[in-house]
Tab-separated table of C-alpha atoms in Angstrom:
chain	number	residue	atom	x	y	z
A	1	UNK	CA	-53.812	8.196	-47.521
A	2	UNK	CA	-53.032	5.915	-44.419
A	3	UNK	CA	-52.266	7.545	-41.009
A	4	UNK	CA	-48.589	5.763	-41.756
A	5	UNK	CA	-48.358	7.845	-45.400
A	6	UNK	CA	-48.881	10.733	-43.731
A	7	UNK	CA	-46.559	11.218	-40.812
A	8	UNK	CA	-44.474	9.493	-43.163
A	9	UNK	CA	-44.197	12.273	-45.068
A	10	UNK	CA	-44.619	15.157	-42.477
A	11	UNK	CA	-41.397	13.221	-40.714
A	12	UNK	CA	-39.508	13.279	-44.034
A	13	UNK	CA	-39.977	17.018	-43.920
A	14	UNK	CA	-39.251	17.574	-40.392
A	15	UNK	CA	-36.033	15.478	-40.528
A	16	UNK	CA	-34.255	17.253	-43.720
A	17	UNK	CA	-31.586	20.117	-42.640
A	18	UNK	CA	-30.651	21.875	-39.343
A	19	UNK	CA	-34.142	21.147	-37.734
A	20	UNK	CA	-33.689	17.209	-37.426
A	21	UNK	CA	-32.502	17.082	-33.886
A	22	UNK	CA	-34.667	19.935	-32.955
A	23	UNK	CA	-35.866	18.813	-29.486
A	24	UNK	CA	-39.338	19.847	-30.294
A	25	UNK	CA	-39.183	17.092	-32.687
A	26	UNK	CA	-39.537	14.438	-29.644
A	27	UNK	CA	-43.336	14.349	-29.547
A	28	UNK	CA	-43.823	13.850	-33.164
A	29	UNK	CA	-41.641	11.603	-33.317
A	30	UNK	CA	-42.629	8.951	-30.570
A	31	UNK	CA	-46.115	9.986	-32.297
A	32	UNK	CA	-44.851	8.435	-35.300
A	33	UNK	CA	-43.476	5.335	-33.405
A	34	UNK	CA	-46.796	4.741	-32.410
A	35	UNK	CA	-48.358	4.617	-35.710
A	36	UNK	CA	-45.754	2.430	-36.824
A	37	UNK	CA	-46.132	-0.099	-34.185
A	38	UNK	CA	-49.848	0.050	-35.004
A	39	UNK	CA	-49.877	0.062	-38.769
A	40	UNK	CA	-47.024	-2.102	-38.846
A	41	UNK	CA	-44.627	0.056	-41.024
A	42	UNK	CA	-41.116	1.148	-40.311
A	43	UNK	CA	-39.364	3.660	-41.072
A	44	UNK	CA	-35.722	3.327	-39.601
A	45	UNK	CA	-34.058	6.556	-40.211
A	46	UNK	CA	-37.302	8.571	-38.109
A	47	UNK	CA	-36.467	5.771	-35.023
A	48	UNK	CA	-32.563	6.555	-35.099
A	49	UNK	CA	-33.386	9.907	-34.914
A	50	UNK	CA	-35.782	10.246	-31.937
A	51	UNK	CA	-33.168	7.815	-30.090
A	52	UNK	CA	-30.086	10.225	-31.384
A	53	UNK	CA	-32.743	12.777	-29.550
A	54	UNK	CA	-32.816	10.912	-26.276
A	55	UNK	CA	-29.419	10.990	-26.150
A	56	UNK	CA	-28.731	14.274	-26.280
A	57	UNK	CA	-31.819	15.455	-24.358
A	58	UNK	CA	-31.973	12.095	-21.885
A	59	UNK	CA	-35.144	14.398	-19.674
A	60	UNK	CA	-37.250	13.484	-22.266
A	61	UNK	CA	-36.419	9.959	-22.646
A	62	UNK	CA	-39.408	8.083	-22.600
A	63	UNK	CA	-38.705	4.284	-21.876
A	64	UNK	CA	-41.806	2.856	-23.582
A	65	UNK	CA	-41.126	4.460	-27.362
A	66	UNK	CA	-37.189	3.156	-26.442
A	67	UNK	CA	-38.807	-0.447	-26.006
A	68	UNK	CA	-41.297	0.074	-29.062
A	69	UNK	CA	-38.065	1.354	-31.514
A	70	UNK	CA	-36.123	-1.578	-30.405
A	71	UNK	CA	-38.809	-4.191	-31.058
A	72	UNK	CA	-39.705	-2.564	-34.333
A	73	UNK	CA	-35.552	-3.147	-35.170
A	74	UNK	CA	-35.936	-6.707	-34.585
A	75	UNK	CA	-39.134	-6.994	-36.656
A	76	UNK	CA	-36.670	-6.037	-39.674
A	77	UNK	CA	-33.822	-9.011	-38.952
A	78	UNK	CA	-32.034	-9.750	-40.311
A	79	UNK	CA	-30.309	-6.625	-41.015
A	80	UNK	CA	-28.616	-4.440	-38.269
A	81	UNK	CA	-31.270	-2.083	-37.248
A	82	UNK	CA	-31.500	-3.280	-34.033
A	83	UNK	CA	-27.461	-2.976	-33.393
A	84	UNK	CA	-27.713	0.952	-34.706
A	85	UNK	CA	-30.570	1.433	-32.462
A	86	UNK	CA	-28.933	0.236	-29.669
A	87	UNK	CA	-25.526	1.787	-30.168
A	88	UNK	CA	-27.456	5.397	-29.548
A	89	UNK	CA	-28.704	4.273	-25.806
A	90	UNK	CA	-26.641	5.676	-22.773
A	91	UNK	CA	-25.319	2.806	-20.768
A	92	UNK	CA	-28.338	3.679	-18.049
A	93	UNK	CA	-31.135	2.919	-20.401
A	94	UNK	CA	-29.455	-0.070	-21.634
A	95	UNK	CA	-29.705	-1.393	-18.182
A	96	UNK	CA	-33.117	-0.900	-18.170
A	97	UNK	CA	-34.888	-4.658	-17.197
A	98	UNK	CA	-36.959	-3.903	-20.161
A	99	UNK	CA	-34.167	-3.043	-22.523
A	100	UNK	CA	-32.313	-5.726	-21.093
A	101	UNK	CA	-34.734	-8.782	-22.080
A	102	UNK	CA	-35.371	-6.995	-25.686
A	103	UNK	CA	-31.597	-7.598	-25.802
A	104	UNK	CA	-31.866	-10.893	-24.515
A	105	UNK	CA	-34.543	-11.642	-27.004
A	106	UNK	CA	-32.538	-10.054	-29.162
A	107	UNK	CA	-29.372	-12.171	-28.705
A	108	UNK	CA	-31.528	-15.628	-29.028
A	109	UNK	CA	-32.805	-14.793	-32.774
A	110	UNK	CA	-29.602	-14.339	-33.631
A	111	UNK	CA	-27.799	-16.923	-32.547
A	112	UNK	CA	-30.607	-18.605	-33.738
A	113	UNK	CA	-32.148	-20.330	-30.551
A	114	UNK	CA	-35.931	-20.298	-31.860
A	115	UNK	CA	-37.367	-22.488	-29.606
A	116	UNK	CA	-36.533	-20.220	-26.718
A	117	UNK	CA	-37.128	-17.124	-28.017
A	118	UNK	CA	-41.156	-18.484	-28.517
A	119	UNK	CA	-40.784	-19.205	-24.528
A	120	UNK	CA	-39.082	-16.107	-23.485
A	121	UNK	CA	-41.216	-13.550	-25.723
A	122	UNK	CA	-44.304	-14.140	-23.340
A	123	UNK	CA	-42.501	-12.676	-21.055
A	124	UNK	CA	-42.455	-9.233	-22.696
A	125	UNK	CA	-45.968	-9.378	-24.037
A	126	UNK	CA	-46.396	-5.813	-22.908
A	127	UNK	CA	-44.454	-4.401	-25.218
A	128	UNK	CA	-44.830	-6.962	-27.953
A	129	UNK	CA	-48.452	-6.542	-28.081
A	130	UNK	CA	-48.187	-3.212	-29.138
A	131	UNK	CA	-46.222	-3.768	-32.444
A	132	UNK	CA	-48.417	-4.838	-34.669
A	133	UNK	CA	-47.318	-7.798	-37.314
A	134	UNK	CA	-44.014	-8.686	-34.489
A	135	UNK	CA	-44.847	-12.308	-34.361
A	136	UNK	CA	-45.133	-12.929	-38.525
A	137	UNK	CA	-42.156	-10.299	-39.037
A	138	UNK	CA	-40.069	-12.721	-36.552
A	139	UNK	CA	-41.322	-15.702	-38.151
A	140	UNK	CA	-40.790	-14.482	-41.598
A	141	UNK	CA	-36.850	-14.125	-40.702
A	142	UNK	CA	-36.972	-17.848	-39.366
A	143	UNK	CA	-38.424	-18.862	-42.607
A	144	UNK	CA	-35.129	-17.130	-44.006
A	145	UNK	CA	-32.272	-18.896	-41.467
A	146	UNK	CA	-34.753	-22.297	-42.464
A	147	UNK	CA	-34.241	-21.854	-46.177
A	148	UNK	CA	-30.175	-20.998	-46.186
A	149	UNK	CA	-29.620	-23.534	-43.692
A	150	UNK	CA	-31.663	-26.820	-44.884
A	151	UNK	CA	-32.662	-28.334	-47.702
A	152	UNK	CA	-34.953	-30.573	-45.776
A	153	UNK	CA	-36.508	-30.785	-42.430
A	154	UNK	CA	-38.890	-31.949	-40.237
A	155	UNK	CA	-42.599	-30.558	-40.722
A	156	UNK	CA	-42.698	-30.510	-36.514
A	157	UNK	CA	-39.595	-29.150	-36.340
A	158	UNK	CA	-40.535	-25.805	-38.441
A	159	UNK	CA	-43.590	-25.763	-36.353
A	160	UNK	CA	-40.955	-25.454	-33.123
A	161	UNK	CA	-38.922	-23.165	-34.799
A	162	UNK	CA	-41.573	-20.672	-35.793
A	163	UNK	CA	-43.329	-20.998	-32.168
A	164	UNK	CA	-46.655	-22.817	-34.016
A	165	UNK	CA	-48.507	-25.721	-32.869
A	166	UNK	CA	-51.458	-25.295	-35.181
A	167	UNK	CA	-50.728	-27.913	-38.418
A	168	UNK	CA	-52.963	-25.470	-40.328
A	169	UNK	CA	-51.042	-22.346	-39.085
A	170	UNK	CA	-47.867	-24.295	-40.067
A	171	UNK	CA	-49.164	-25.304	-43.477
A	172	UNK	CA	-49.840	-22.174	-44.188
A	173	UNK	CA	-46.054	-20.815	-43.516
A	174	UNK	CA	-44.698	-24.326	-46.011
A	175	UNK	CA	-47.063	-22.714	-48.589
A	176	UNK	CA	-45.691	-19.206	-47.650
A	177	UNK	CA	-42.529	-19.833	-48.400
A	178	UNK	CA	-42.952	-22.131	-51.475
A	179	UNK	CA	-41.440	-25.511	-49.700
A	180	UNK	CA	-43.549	-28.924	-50.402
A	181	UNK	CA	-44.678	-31.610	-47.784
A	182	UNK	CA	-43.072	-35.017	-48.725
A	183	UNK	CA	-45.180	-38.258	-47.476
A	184	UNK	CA	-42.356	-39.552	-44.756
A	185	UNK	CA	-42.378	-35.819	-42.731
A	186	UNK	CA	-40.121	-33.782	-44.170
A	187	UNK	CA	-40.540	-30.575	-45.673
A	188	UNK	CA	-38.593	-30.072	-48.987
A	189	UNK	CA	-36.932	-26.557	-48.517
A	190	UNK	CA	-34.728	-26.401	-51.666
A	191	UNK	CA	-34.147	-28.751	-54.305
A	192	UNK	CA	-30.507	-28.987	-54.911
A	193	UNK	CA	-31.354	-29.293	-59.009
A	194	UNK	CA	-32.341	-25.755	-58.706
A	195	UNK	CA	-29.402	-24.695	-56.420
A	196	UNK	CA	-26.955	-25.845	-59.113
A	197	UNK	CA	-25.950	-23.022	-61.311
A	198	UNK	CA	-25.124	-23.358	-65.167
């Protein structure tokens, strides 16, 4: 059993009945972050629940499991984790310059402005280097905006869009995903045939 399967299911325990917002549930908690971040796993309802902690015990806020909880939410795009994680930090943390170029960061890969989230993420490489799996994770969800959004498209321009330069690294996300090089470029994304429904 992994280190993740474990406090996994030691968390699951702690976290059922009138003990989850125990404050002597911080350190196991952030403990848990960790191993997250480093086994790349995620277990949303554990993060909520150490930041629902931190805001109702803000002296044991630590800044660096906040930054590790909020990268972890974006890892999971595109659903809303990161908008429930950050609707349990006190207006003070959330002006945090850490917290506020996660948000930033945040703000471009959903609005989908690839190109300068690959320039801008270098600048929190601190933090991103300690989650495990962040840059495929990210790159899987623009793989997902690329495939409901075009049927073709430039084989450089997916290399933009998912931060790659490397042709081979870039072939390897067109096999990924199941799209097919054409000779003038472009990468087939969907054929419309198979769009049509019967």
């Amino acid at each position: 059993m992994s280190t993740m399967e474990a406090n996994r299911a030691k968390v699951r325990q702690m976290l059922q009945g009138i003990h989850r917002y125990n404050p002597e549930n911080i350190p196991s908690l952030e403990f848990y972050v960790d191993v997250q971040s480093k086994e790349n796993g995620y277990d949303l309802e554990a993060n909520l629940t150490l930041l629902k902690l931190y805001q109702s015990n803000p002296k044991n806020l630590q800044l660096t499991f906040v930054c590790q909880v909020l990268v972890k939410a974006l890892t999971n795009l595109p659903h809303s984790d990161f908008i429930l994680c950050k609707c349990l930090l006190s207006q003070e943390t959330l002006m945090k310059p850490e917290i506020i170029t996660i948000q930033k960061l945040a703000s471009l890969l959903e609005t989908c402005r690839f190109k300068e989230f690959w320039n801008q993420v270098q600048v929190i490489q601190d933090i991103v280097r300690l989650v495990t799996g962040f840059e495929d994770s990210i790159r899987r969800f623009v793989c997902h905006v690329i495939s409901i959004t075009y049927q073709r498209i430039r084989d450089e321009t997916i290399g933009e869009l998912l931060g790659l330069v490397d042709e081979s690294s870039i072939n390897k996300w067109i096999e990924r995903n199941g799209w097919t090089q054409s000779d003038s470029g472009y990468v087939i994304v969907s054929n419309q045939e198979e769009m049509i429904k019967t």
